[in-house]
């Protein structure tokens, strides 16, 4: 019984700082699209961080058609690595004006590394792609 309790506690602790990597990657790619002067449908396509996987140019090129906008061709404009297992900083409370310091002041949470190009290897785990009709 003690082992089961310990396993459940460990799983809960691991899941506590489980940020949504897909949402973080999509937000980062959308923000970077402005600096690249890209207009169209922006997506972050998952990629395995490996020398054996296709580079981001290829990953974007073969992304499926996005039905609502009928976006048929995709091209890469950047690549990122969204790091897992970052510290949990706790929820921010207090509304627009915080009268007390929020938890985790001076600490960082999620980390995203930007490569500035579309390459492969064990580096990017997301490819920033732009879709056109």
CSV table of N, CA, C and O in Angstrom, one decimal:
chain,number,residue,atom,x,y,z
A,1,UNK,N,0.8,-1.2,0.0
A,1,UNK,CA,0.0,0.0,0.0
A,1,UNK,C,0.9,1.3,0.0
A,1,UNK,O,0.6,2.2,-0.7
A,2,UNK,N,2.0,1.2,0.7
A,2,UNK,CA,2.9,2.4,0.8
A,2,UNK,C,3.5,2.7,-0.5
A,2,UNK,O,3.7,3.9,-0.9
A,3,UNK,N,3.8,1.6,-1.3
A,3,UNK,CA,4.4,1.9,-2.6
A,3,UNK,C,3.4,2.5,-3.6
A,3,UNK,O,3.8,3.4,-4.4
A,4,UNK,N,2.2,2.1,-3.5
A,4,UNK,CA,1.1,2.6,-4.4
A,4,UNK,C,0.9,4.1,-4.1
A,4,UNK,O,0.8,4.9,-5.0
A,5,UNK,N,0.9,4.4,-2.8
A,5,UNK,CA,0.7,5.8,-2.4
A,5,UNK,C,1.9,6.7,-2.9
A,5,UNK,O,1.7,7.8,-3.4
A,6,UNK,N,3.1,6.1,-2.8
A,6,UNK,CA,4.3,6.9,-3.2
A,6,UNK,C,4.3,7.1,-4.7
A,6,UNK,O,4.6,8.2,-5.2
A,7,UNK,N,3.9,6.0,-5.5
A,7,UNK,CA,3.8,6.1,-6.9
A,7,UNK,C,2.8,7.2,-7.3
A,7,UNK,O,3.0,8.0,-8.2
A,8,UNK,N,1.6,7.2,-6.7
A,8,UNK,CA,0.6,8.2,-7.0
A,8,UNK,C,1.0,9.6,-6.7
A,8,UNK,O,0.9,10.5,-7.5
A,9,UNK,N,1.7,9.8,-5.6
A,9,UNK,CA,2.2,11.1,-5.2
A,9,UNK,C,3.3,11.6,-6.2
A,9,UNK,O,3.3,12.7,-6.6
A,10,UNK,N,4.1,10.7,-6.7
A,10,UNK,CA,5.1,11.1,-7.6
A,10,UNK,C,4.5,11.5,-9.0
A,10,UNK,O,4.9,12.4,-9.6
A,11,UNK,N,3.5,10.7,-9.4
A,11,UNK,CA,2.8,11.0,-10.6
A,11,UNK,C,2.1,12.4,-10.5
A,11,UNK,O,2.1,13.2,-11.5
A,12,UNK,N,1.5,12.7,-9.4
A,12,UNK,CA,0.8,13.9,-9.2
A,12,UNK,C,1.9,15.1,-9.2
A,12,UNK,O,1.6,16.1,-9.8
A,13,UNK,N,3.0,14.9,-8.6
A,13,UNK,CA,4.1,15.9,-8.6
A,13,UNK,C,4.6,16.1,-10.0
A,13,UNK,O,4.8,17.3,-10.5
A,14,UNK,N,4.7,15.1,-10.8
A,14,UNK,CA,5.2,15.2,-12.2
A,14,UNK,C,4.2,16.0,-13.0
A,14,UNK,O,4.6,16.8,-13.9
A,15,UNK,N,2.9,15.7,-12.9
A,15,UNK,CA,1.9,16.3,-13.6
A,15,UNK,C,1.6,17.7,-13.3
A,15,UNK,O,1.0,18.5,-14.0
A,16,UNK,N,2.1,18.2,-12.1
A,16,UNK,CA,1.8,19.5,-11.6
A,16,UNK,C,2.4,20.6,-12.5
A,16,UNK,O,1.8,21.6,-12.8
A,17,UNK,N,3.6,20.4,-13.0
A,17,UNK,CA,4.2,21.4,-13.8
A,17,UNK,C,4.1,21.0,-15.3
A,17,UNK,O,5.0,21.3,-16.1
A,18,UNK,N,3.1,20.3,-15.7
A,18,UNK,CA,2.9,19.9,-17.1
A,18,UNK,C,2.3,21.0,-17.9
A,18,UNK,O,1.0,21.0,-18.0
A,19,UNK,N,3.0,21.9,-18.4
A,19,UNK,CA,2.5,23.0,-19.2
A,19,UNK,C,2.1,22.4,-20.6
A,19,UNK,O,2.6,21.3,-21.0
A,20,UNK,N,1.2,23.0,-21.2
A,20,UNK,CA,0.7,22.6,-22.5
A,20,UNK,C,1.7,23.0,-23.6
A,20,UNK,O,1.7,24.2,-24.0
A,21,UNK,N,2.6,22.1,-24.0
A,21,UNK,CA,3.7,22.5,-24.9
A,21,UNK,C,3.2,22.9,-26.3
A,21,UNK,O,3.8,23.8,-26.9
A,22,UNK,N,2.1,22.2,-26.7
A,22,UNK,CA,1.6,22.6,-28.0
A,22,UNK,C,1.1,24.0,-28.1
A,22,UNK,O,1.3,24.8,-29.0
A,23,UNK,N,0.4,24.4,-27.0
A,23,UNK,CA,-0.1,25.8,-26.9
A,23,UNK,C,1.0,26.8,-26.8
A,23,UNK,O,1.0,27.9,-27.5
A,24,UNK,N,2.0,26.5,-26.0
A,24,UNK,CA,3.2,27.4,-25.9
A,24,UNK,C,3.9,27.5,-27.3
A,24,UNK,O,4.3,28.6,-27.7
A,25,UNK,N,4.0,26.4,-28.0
A,25,UNK,CA,4.7,26.4,-29.3
A,25,UNK,C,3.9,27.2,-30.3
A,25,UNK,O,4.5,28.1,-31.0
A,26,UNK,N,2.6,27.1,-30.3
A,26,UNK,CA,1.8,27.8,-31.3
A,26,UNK,C,1.8,29.3,-31.0
A,26,UNK,O,1.9,30.1,-31.9
A,27,UNK,N,1.8,29.7,-29.7
A,27,UNK,CA,1.9,31.1,-29.3
A,27,UNK,C,3.2,31.7,-29.7
A,27,UNK,O,3.3,32.8,-30.3
A,28,UNK,N,4.3,30.9,-29.5
A,28,UNK,CA,5.6,31.4,-29.9
A,28,UNK,C,5.7,31.6,-31.4
A,28,UNK,O,6.2,32.6,-31.8
A,29,UNK,N,5.3,30.6,-32.1
A,29,UNK,CA,5.4,30.7,-33.6
A,29,UNK,C,4.5,31.8,-34.1
A,29,UNK,O,5.0,32.6,-35.0
A,30,UNK,N,3.3,32.0,-33.6
A,30,UNK,CA,2.5,33.1,-34.0
A,30,UNK,C,3.2,34.5,-33.7
A,30,UNK,O,3.2,35.4,-34.6
A,31,UNK,N,3.8,34.6,-32.6
A,31,UNK,CA,4.5,35.8,-32.2
A,31,UNK,C,5.7,36.1,-33.1
A,31,UNK,O,5.9,37.2,-33.6
A,32,UNK,N,6.4,35.0,-33.5
A,32,UNK,CA,7.6,35.2,-34.3
A,32,UNK,C,7.2,35.5,-35.8
A,32,UNK,O,8.0,36.0,-36.5
A,33,UNK,N,6.0,35.1,-36.2
A,33,UNK,CA,5.6,35.3,-37.6
A,33,UNK,C,5.6,36.8,-37.9
A,33,UNK,O,5.9,37.1,-39.1
A,34,UNK,N,5.4,37.6,-37.0
A,34,UNK,CA,5.4,39.1,-37.2
A,34,UNK,C,6.8,39.5,-37.6
A,34,UNK,O,7.0,40.3,-38.6
A,35,UNK,N,7.8,39.1,-36.9
A,35,UNK,CA,9.2,39.4,-37.2
A,35,UNK,C,9.6,38.9,-38.5
A,35,UNK,O,10.6,39.4,-39.2
A,36,UNK,N,9.0,37.8,-39.0
A,36,UNK,CA,9.3,37.3,-40.3
A,36,UNK,C,8.5,37.8,-41.4
A,36,UNK,O,8.6,37.4,-42.6
A,37,UNK,N,7.6,38.8,-41.1
A,37,UNK,CA,6.6,39.3,-42.0
A,37,UNK,C,5.8,38.3,-42.7
A,37,UNK,O,5.5,38.3,-43.9
A,38,UNK,N,5.3,37.3,-41.9
A,38,UNK,CA,4.5,36.2,-42.5
A,38,UNK,C,3.1,36.5,-42.2
A,38,UNK,O,2.7,36.8,-41.1
A,39,UNK,N,2.2,36.2,-43.2
A,39,UNK,CA,0.8,36.4,-43.0
A,39,UNK,C,0.2,35.1,-43.6
A,39,UNK,O,0.5,34.6,-44.6
A,40,UNK,N,-0.8,34.5,-42.8
A,40,UNK,CA,-1.5,33.3,-43.2
A,40,UNK,C,-1.8,32.5,-42.0
A,40,UNK,O,-1.7,33.0,-40.9
A,41,UNK,N,-2.0,31.2,-42.1
A,41,UNK,CA,-2.3,30.4,-41.0
A,41,UNK,C,-1.0,29.9,-40.4
A,41,UNK,O,-0.1,29.3,-41.1
A,42,UNK,N,-0.8,30.2,-39.1
A,42,UNK,CA,0.4,29.8,-38.4
A,42,UNK,C,0.2,28.6,-37.5
A,42,UNK,O,-0.8,28.6,-36.8
A,43,UNK,N,1.0,27.6,-37.7
A,43,UNK,CA,0.9,26.4,-36.8
A,43,UNK,C,2.3,26.0,-36.3
A,43,UNK,O,3.3,26.3,-36.9
A,44,UNK,N,2.3,25.3,-35.2
A,44,UNK,CA,3.5,24.7,-34.7
A,44,UNK,C,3.3,23.2,-34.9
A,44,UNK,O,2.5,22.6,-34.3
A,45,UNK,N,4.2,22.6,-35.7
A,45,UNK,CA,4.0,21.2,-36.0
A,45,UNK,C,5.1,20.4,-35.2
A,45,UNK,O,6.2,20.8,-35.1
A,46,UNK,N,4.6,19.4,-34.5
A,46,UNK,CA,5.4,18.6,-33.6
A,46,UNK,C,6.5,17.9,-34.5
A,46,UNK,O,6.2,17.4,-35.6
A,47,UNK,N,7.7,17.8,-33.9
A,47,UNK,CA,8.8,17.1,-34.5
A,47,UNK,C,9.6,16.4,-33.5
A,47,UNK,O,9.8,16.9,-32.4
A,48,UNK,N,10.0,15.2,-33.8
A,48,UNK,CA,10.9,14.5,-32.9
A,48,UNK,C,12.3,15.1,-32.9
A,48,UNK,O,12.8,15.3,-34.0
A,49,UNK,N,12.9,15.3,-31.8
A,49,UNK,CA,14.2,15.8,-31.7
A,49,UNK,C,15.2,14.7,-32.0
A,49,UNK,O,15.6,14.0,-31.1
A,50,UNK,N,15.6,14.5,-33.2
A,50,UNK,CA,16.5,13.4,-33.6
A,50,UNK,C,17.2,13.8,-34.9
A,50,UNK,O,16.7,14.4,-35.8
A,51,UNK,N,18.4,13.2,-35.1
A,51,UNK,CA,19.2,13.4,-36.3
A,51,UNK,C,18.5,12.5,-37.4
A,51,UNK,O,18.8,12.7,-38.6
A,52,UNK,N,17.7,11.6,-37.0
A,52,UNK,CA,17.1,10.7,-38.0
A,52,UNK,C,15.8,11.2,-38.6
A,52,UNK,O,15.2,10.6,-39.5
A,53,UNK,N,15.2,12.3,-38.0
A,53,UNK,CA,13.9,12.8,-38.5
A,53,UNK,C,14.2,13.9,-39.5
A,53,UNK,O,15.2,14.5,-39.6
A,54,UNK,N,13.1,14.1,-40.3
A,54,UNK,CA,13.2,15.2,-41.3
A,54,UNK,C,13.4,16.5,-40.7
A,54,UNK,O,13.0,16.8,-39.6
A,55,UNK,N,14.1,17.4,-41.5
A,55,UNK,CA,14.2,18.8,-41.0
A,55,UNK,C,12.9,19.5,-41.1
A,55,UNK,O,11.9,19.0,-41.6
A,56,UNK,N,12.9,20.7,-40.5
A,56,UNK,CA,11.6,21.5,-40.5
A,56,UNK,C,11.1,21.9,-41.8
A,56,UNK,O,9.9,22.0,-42.0
A,57,UNK,N,12.0,22.2,-42.8
A,57,UNK,CA,11.5,22.5,-44.1
A,57,UNK,C,10.6,21.3,-44.7
A,57,UNK,O,9.5,21.5,-45.2
A,58,UNK,N,11.1,20.1,-44.5
A,58,UNK,CA,10.3,18.9,-44.9
A,58,UNK,C,9.1,18.7,-44.1
A,58,UNK,O,8.0,18.4,-44.7
A,59,UNK,N,9.2,18.8,-42.8
A,59,UNK,CA,8.1,18.6,-41.9
A,59,UNK,C,6.9,19.6,-42.3
A,59,UNK,O,5.8,19.1,-42.4
A,60,UNK,N,7.2,20.8,-42.5
A,60,UNK,CA,6.2,21.8,-42.9
A,60,UNK,C,5.6,21.5,-44.3
A,60,UNK,O,4.4,21.6,-44.5
A,61,UNK,N,6.5,21.2,-45.2
A,61,UNK,CA,6.1,20.9,-46.6
A,61,UNK,C,5.0,19.8,-46.6
A,61,UNK,O,4.1,19.8,-47.4
A,62,UNK,N,5.1,18.8,-45.7
A,62,UNK,CA,4.2,17.7,-45.7
A,62,UNK,C,3.1,17.8,-44.7
A,62,UNK,O,2.4,16.8,-44.4
A,63,UNK,N,2.9,18.9,-44.1
A,63,UNK,CA,1.8,19.1,-43.2
A,63,UNK,C,0.5,19.0,-43.9
A,63,UNK,O,0.4,19.4,-45.1
A,64,UNK,N,-0.5,18.4,-43.3
A,64,UNK,CA,-1.8,18.1,-43.9
A,64,UNK,C,-2.6,19.4,-44.2
A,64,UNK,O,-2.3,20.5,-43.6
A,65,UNK,N,-3.5,19.4,-45.2
A,65,UNK,CA,-4.3,20.5,-45.5
A,65,UNK,C,-5.2,20.9,-44.3
A,65,UNK,O,-5.7,20.0,-43.6
A,66,UNK,N,-5.3,22.2,-44.0
A,66,UNK,CA,-6.1,22.7,-42.9
A,66,UNK,C,-7.5,23.1,-43.5
A,66,UNK,O,-7.5,24.1,-44.3
A,67,UNK,N,-8.5,22.3,-43.3
A,67,UNK,CA,-9.8,22.4,-43.9
A,67,UNK,C,-10.5,23.8,-43.8
A,67,UNK,O,-10.9,24.3,-44.8
A,68,UNK,N,-10.7,24.4,-42.6
A,68,UNK,CA,-11.5,25.6,-42.5
A,68,UNK,C,-11.0,26.7,-43.5
A,68,UNK,O,-11.8,27.4,-44.0
A,69,UNK,N,-9.7,26.8,-43.6
A,69,UNK,CA,-9.2,27.9,-44.5
A,69,UNK,C,-8.7,27.4,-45.8
A,69,UNK,O,-8.3,28.2,-46.7
A,70,UNK,N,-8.8,26.1,-46.0
A,70,UNK,CA,-8.3,25.5,-47.3
A,70,UNK,C,-6.9,25.8,-47.6
A,70,UNK,O,-6.5,26.0,-48.7
A,71,UNK,N,-6.1,25.8,-46.5
A,71,UNK,CA,-4.6,26.1,-46.7
A,71,UNK,C,-4.0,24.8,-47.2
A,71,UNK,O,-4.0,23.8,-46.5
A,72,UNK,N,-3.3,24.9,-48.3
A,72,UNK,CA,-2.8,23.7,-49.0
A,72,UNK,C,-1.3,23.6,-49.0
A,72,UNK,O,-0.8,22.5,-49.0
A,73,UNK,N,-0.6,24.7,-49.0
A,73,UNK,CA,0.8,24.6,-49.0
A,73,UNK,C,1.4,25.2,-47.7
A,73,UNK,O,0.9,26.3,-47.3
A,74,UNK,N,2.4,24.5,-47.2
A,74,UNK,CA,3.0,25.0,-45.9
A,74,UNK,C,4.5,25.2,-46.1
A,74,UNK,O,5.1,24.4,-46.9
A,75,UNK,N,5.0,26.2,-45.5
A,75,UNK,CA,6.5,26.4,-45.5
A,75,UNK,C,7.0,26.7,-44.1
A,75,UNK,O,6.2,27.3,-43.4
A,76,UNK,N,8.2,26.4,-43.9
A,76,UNK,CA,8.8,26.7,-42.6
A,76,UNK,C,9.4,28.1,-42.5
A,76,UNK,O,9.9,28.6,-43.5
A,77,UNK,N,9.2,28.8,-41.4
A,77,UNK,CA,9.8,30.1,-41.2
A,77,UNK,C,10.7,30.2,-40.0
A,77,UNK,O,11.5,31.1,-39.8
A,78,UNK,N,10.7,29.2,-39.1
A,78,UNK,CA,11.5,29.1,-37.9
A,78,UNK,C,11.3,27.8,-37.2
A,78,UNK,O,10.5,27.0,-37.6
A,79,UNK,N,12.1,27.6,-36.2
A,79,UNK,CA,12.0,26.3,-35.4
A,79,UNK,C,12.3,26.6,-34.0
A,79,UNK,O,13.1,27.6,-33.7
A,80,UNK,N,11.7,25.9,-33.1
A,80,UNK,CA,11.9,26.1,-31.6
A,80,UNK,C,12.0,24.8,-30.9
A,80,UNK,O,11.6,23.7,-31.4
A,81,UNK,N,12.5,24.9,-29.7
A,81,UNK,CA,12.5,23.7,-28.8
A,81,UNK,C,11.8,24.2,-27.5
A,81,UNK,O,12.2,25.2,-26.8
A,82,UNK,N,10.7,23.6,-27.2
A,82,UNK,CA,9.9,23.9,-26.0
A,82,UNK,C,10.3,22.9,-24.9
A,82,UNK,O,10.1,21.7,-25.2
A,83,UNK,N,10.9,23.3,-23.9
A,83,UNK,CA,11.5,22.4,-22.9
A,83,UNK,C,10.4,21.9,-21.9
A,83,UNK,O,9.6,22.7,-21.4
A,84,UNK,N,10.4,20.7,-21.6
A,84,UNK,CA,9.5,20.0,-20.7
A,84,UNK,C,10.1,20.2,-19.2
A,84,UNK,O,11.2,20.5,-19.1
A,85,UNK,N,9.2,19.8,-18.3
A,85,UNK,CA,9.7,19.6,-16.9
A,85,UNK,C,10.3,20.9,-16.3
A,85,UNK,O,11.3,20.8,-15.6
A,86,UNK,N,9.7,22.0,-16.6
A,86,UNK,CA,10.1,23.3,-15.9
A,86,UNK,C,9.4,23.4,-14.6
A,86,UNK,O,8.4,22.9,-14.3
A,87,UNK,N,10.0,24.2,-13.7
A,87,UNK,CA,9.4,24.3,-12.4
A,87,UNK,C,8.0,25.0,-12.4
A,87,UNK,O,7.8,25.8,-13.2
A,88,UNK,N,7.2,24.5,-11.5
A,88,UNK,CA,5.9,25.1,-11.3
A,88,UNK,C,6.0,26.3,-10.4
A,88,UNK,O,6.5,26.3,-9.3
A,89,UNK,N,5.5,27.5,-10.9
A,89,UNK,CA,5.7,28.7,-10.2
A,89,UNK,C,4.4,29.0,-9.3
A,89,UNK,O,4.5,29.9,-8.5
A,90,UNK,N,3.4,28.3,-9.5
A,90,UNK,CA,2.1,28.6,-8.8
A,90,UNK,C,1.3,29.5,-9.6
A,90,UNK,O,1.7,30.2,-10.5
A,91,UNK,N,0.0,29.6,-9.2
A,91,UNK,CA,-1.0,30.5,-9.9
A,91,UNK,C,-0.8,31.9,-9.4
A,91,UNK,O,-0.5,32.2,-8.3
A,92,UNK,N,-1.0,32.8,-10.4
A,92,UNK,CA,-1.0,34.2,-10.1
A,92,UNK,C,-2.3,34.6,-9.6
A,92,UNK,O,-3.3,34.3,-10.3
A,93,UNK,N,-2.4,35.3,-8.5
A,93,UNK,CA,-3.7,35.7,-8.0
A,93,UNK,C,-3.7,37.2,-7.8
A,93,UNK,O,-2.7,37.8,-7.9
A,94,UNK,N,-4.8,37.8,-7.5
A,94,UNK,CA,-4.9,39.2,-7.2
A,94,UNK,C,-5.4,40.1,-8.3
A,94,UNK,O,-5.5,41.3,-8.1
A,95,UNK,N,-5.7,39.6,-9.4
A,95,UNK,CA,-6.3,40.4,-10.5
A,95,UNK,C,-5.3,41.3,-11.1
A,95,UNK,O,-4.1,41.0,-11.1
A,96,UNK,N,-5.7,42.4,-11.7
A,96,UNK,CA,-4.8,43.3,-12.5
A,96,UNK,C,-3.8,44.0,-11.6
A,96,UNK,O,-2.7,44.4,-12.1
A,97,UNK,N,-4.1,44.2,-10.3
A,97,UNK,CA,-3.2,44.9,-9.4
A,97,UNK,C,-2.8,43.9,-8.3
A,97,UNK,O,-3.7,43.5,-7.6
A,98,UNK,N,-1.6,43.5,-8.2
A,98,UNK,CA,-1.2,42.6,-7.2
A,98,UNK,C,-0.6,43.4,-6.0
A,98,UNK,O,0.4,44.1,-6.1
A,99,UNK,N,-1.3,43.2,-4.9
A,99,UNK,CA,-0.9,43.9,-3.6
A,99,UNK,C,0.2,43.2,-2.9
A,99,UNK,O,0.9,43.8,-2.1
A,100,UNK,N,0.4,41.9,-3.2
A,100,UNK,CA,1.5,41.2,-2.6
A,100,UNK,C,2.3,40.5,-3.8
A,100,UNK,O,1.7,40.3,-4.9
A,101,UNK,N,3.5,40.1,-3.5
A,101,UNK,CA,4.3,39.5,-4.5
A,101,UNK,C,3.7,38.1,-4.9
A,101,UNK,O,3.3,37.4,-4.0
A,102,UNK,N,3.6,37.8,-6.2
A,102,UNK,CA,3.1,36.5,-6.6
A,102,UNK,C,4.1,35.4,-6.3
A,102,UNK,O,5.3,35.7,-6.1
A,103,UNK,N,3.6,34.1,-6.2
A,103,UNK,CA,4.6,33.0,-5.9
A,103,UNK,C,5.6,32.9,-7.0
A,103,UNK,O,5.3,33.2,-8.2
A,104,UNK,N,6.8,32.6,-6.7
A,104,UNK,CA,7.9,32.4,-7.7
A,104,UNK,C,8.5,33.6,-8.2
A,104,UNK,O,9.2,33.6,-9.3
A,105,UNK,N,8.4,34.8,-7.5
A,105,UNK,CA,9.0,36.0,-8.0
A,105,UNK,C,10.5,35.8,-8.1
A,105,UNK,O,11.2,35.2,-7.3
A,106,UNK,N,11.1,36.2,-9.2
A,106,UNK,CA,12.5,36.0,-9.5
A,106,UNK,C,12.9,34.7,-10.1
A,106,UNK,O,14.1,34.5,-10.4
A,107,UNK,N,12.0,33.8,-10.3
A,107,UNK,CA,12.2,32.5,-10.8
A,107,UNK,C,11.6,32.4,-12.2
A,107,UNK,O,10.8,33.2,-12.6
A,108,UNK,N,12.1,31.4,-13.0
A,108,UNK,CA,11.5,31.3,-14.4
A,108,UNK,C,10.7,30.0,-14.4
A,108,UNK,O,10.9,29.1,-13.7
A,109,UNK,N,9.8,30.0,-15.3
A,109,UNK,CA,8.9,28.8,-15.6
A,109,UNK,C,9.3,28.2,-16.9
A,109,UNK,O,10.5,27.8,-17.1
A,110,UNK,N,8.4,28.1,-17.8
A,110,UNK,CA,8.6,27.5,-19.1
A,110,UNK,C,9.8,28.2,-19.9
A,110,UNK,O,9.9,29.4,-19.8
A,111,UNK,N,10.5,27.4,-20.7
A,111,UNK,CA,11.6,27.9,-21.5
A,111,UNK,C,11.4,27.4,-22.9
A,111,UNK,O,11.1,26.3,-23.2
A,112,UNK,N,11.6,28.4,-23.8
A,112,UNK,CA,11.5,28.1,-25.3
A,112,UNK,C,12.8,28.6,-25.9
A,112,UNK,O,13.2,29.8,-25.7
A,113,UNK,N,13.5,27.8,-26.7
A,113,UNK,CA,14.7,28.2,-27.4
A,113,UNK,C,14.3,28.4,-28.8
A,113,UNK,O,13.7,27.5,-29.5
A,114,UNK,N,14.7,29.5,-29.4
A,114,UNK,CA,14.4,29.8,-30.8
A,114,UNK,C,15.7,29.6,-31.6
A,114,UNK,O,16.8,30.1,-31.3
A,115,UNK,N,15.6,28.9,-32.7
A,115,UNK,CA,16.7,28.6,-33.6
A,115,UNK,C,17.0,29.6,-34.7
A,115,UNK,O,18.1,29.8,-35.1
A,116,UNK,N,15.9,30.3,-35.1
A,116,UNK,CA,16.1,31.4,-36.1
A,116,UNK,C,16.2,30.8,-37.5
A,116,UNK,O,16.5,31.6,-38.4
A,117,UNK,N,16.0,29.6,-37.7
A,117,UNK,CA,16.1,29.0,-39.0
A,117,UNK,C,15.3,27.6,-39.0
A,117,UNK,O,14.9,27.2,-37.9
A,118,UNK,N,15.2,27.0,-40.1
A,118,UNK,CA,14.5,25.8,-40.3
A,118,UNK,C,15.5,24.7,-40.5
A,118,UNK,O,15.9,24.5,-41.6
A,119,UNK,N,15.9,24.0,-39.5
A,119,UNK,CA,16.8,22.9,-39.6
A,119,UNK,C,16.4,21.7,-38.9
A,119,UNK,O,15.3,21.6,-38.3
A,120,UNK,N,17.2,20.7,-38.9
A,120,UNK,CA,16.9,19.4,-38.2
A,120,UNK,C,17.8,19.1,-37.1
A,120,UNK,O,18.3,20.0,-36.4
A,121,UNK,N,18.1,17.8,-37.0
A,121,UNK,CA,19.0,17.3,-35.9
A,121,UNK,C,18.2,17.3,-34.6
A,121,UNK,O,17.0,17.6,-34.5
A,122,UNK,N,19.0,17.0,-33.5
A,122,UNK,CA,18.3,17.1,-32.2
A,122,UNK,C,18.5,18.5,-31.7
A,122,UNK,O,19.5,18.9,-31.2
A,123,UNK,N,17.5,19.2,-32.0
A,123,UNK,CA,17.4,20.6,-31.6
A,123,UNK,C,15.9,20.9,-31.6
A,123,UNK,O,15.3,20.7,-30.5
A,124,UNK,N,15.3,21.4,-32.7
A,124,UNK,CA,13.9,21.8,-32.6
A,124,UNK,C,13.0,20.6,-32.4
A,124,UNK,O,13.1,19.5,-33.0
A,125,UNK,N,12.0,20.8,-31.5
A,125,UNK,CA,10.9,19.8,-31.3
A,125,UNK,C,9.6,20.3,-31.9
A,125,UNK,O,8.6,19.7,-31.8
A,126,UNK,N,9.6,21.6,-32.4
A,126,UNK,CA,8.5,22.1,-33.1
A,126,UNK,C,9.0,22.9,-34.3
A,126,UNK,O,10.0,23.6,-34.2
A,127,UNK,N,8.3,22.8,-35.4
A,127,UNK,CA,8.5,23.6,-36.6
A,127,UNK,C,7.4,24.7,-36.7
A,127,UNK,O,6.3,24.3,-36.6
A,128,UNK,N,7.8,25.9,-37.0
A,128,UNK,CA,6.9,27.0,-37.2
A,128,UNK,C,6.6,27.1,-38.7
A,128,UNK,O,7.5,27.4,-39.5
A,129,UNK,N,5.3,26.8,-39.0
A,129,UNK,CA,5.0,26.7,-40.4
A,129,UNK,C,3.9,27.8,-40.7
A,129,UNK,O,3.0,28.1,-39.9
A,130,UNK,N,3.9,28.3,-41.9
A,130,UNK,CA,2.9,29.2,-42.4
A,130,UNK,C,2.2,28.6,-43.6
A,130,UNK,O,2.8,27.9,-44.4
A,131,UNK,N,0.9,28.6,-43.6
A,131,UNK,CA,0.0,28.0,-44.6
A,131,UNK,C,-0.6,29.0,-45.6
A,131,UNK,O,-0.9,30.1,-45.2
A,132,UNK,N,-0.6,28.7,-46.8
A,132,UNK,CA,-1.2,29.5,-47.9
A,132,UNK,C,-2.2,28.7,-48.7
A,132,UNK,O,-2.1,27.5,-48.7
A,133,UNK,N,-3.1,29.4,-49.3
A,133,UNK,CA,-4.1,28.7,-50.1
A,133,UNK,C,-3.6,28.3,-51.4
A,133,UNK,O,-2.6,28.7,-51.9
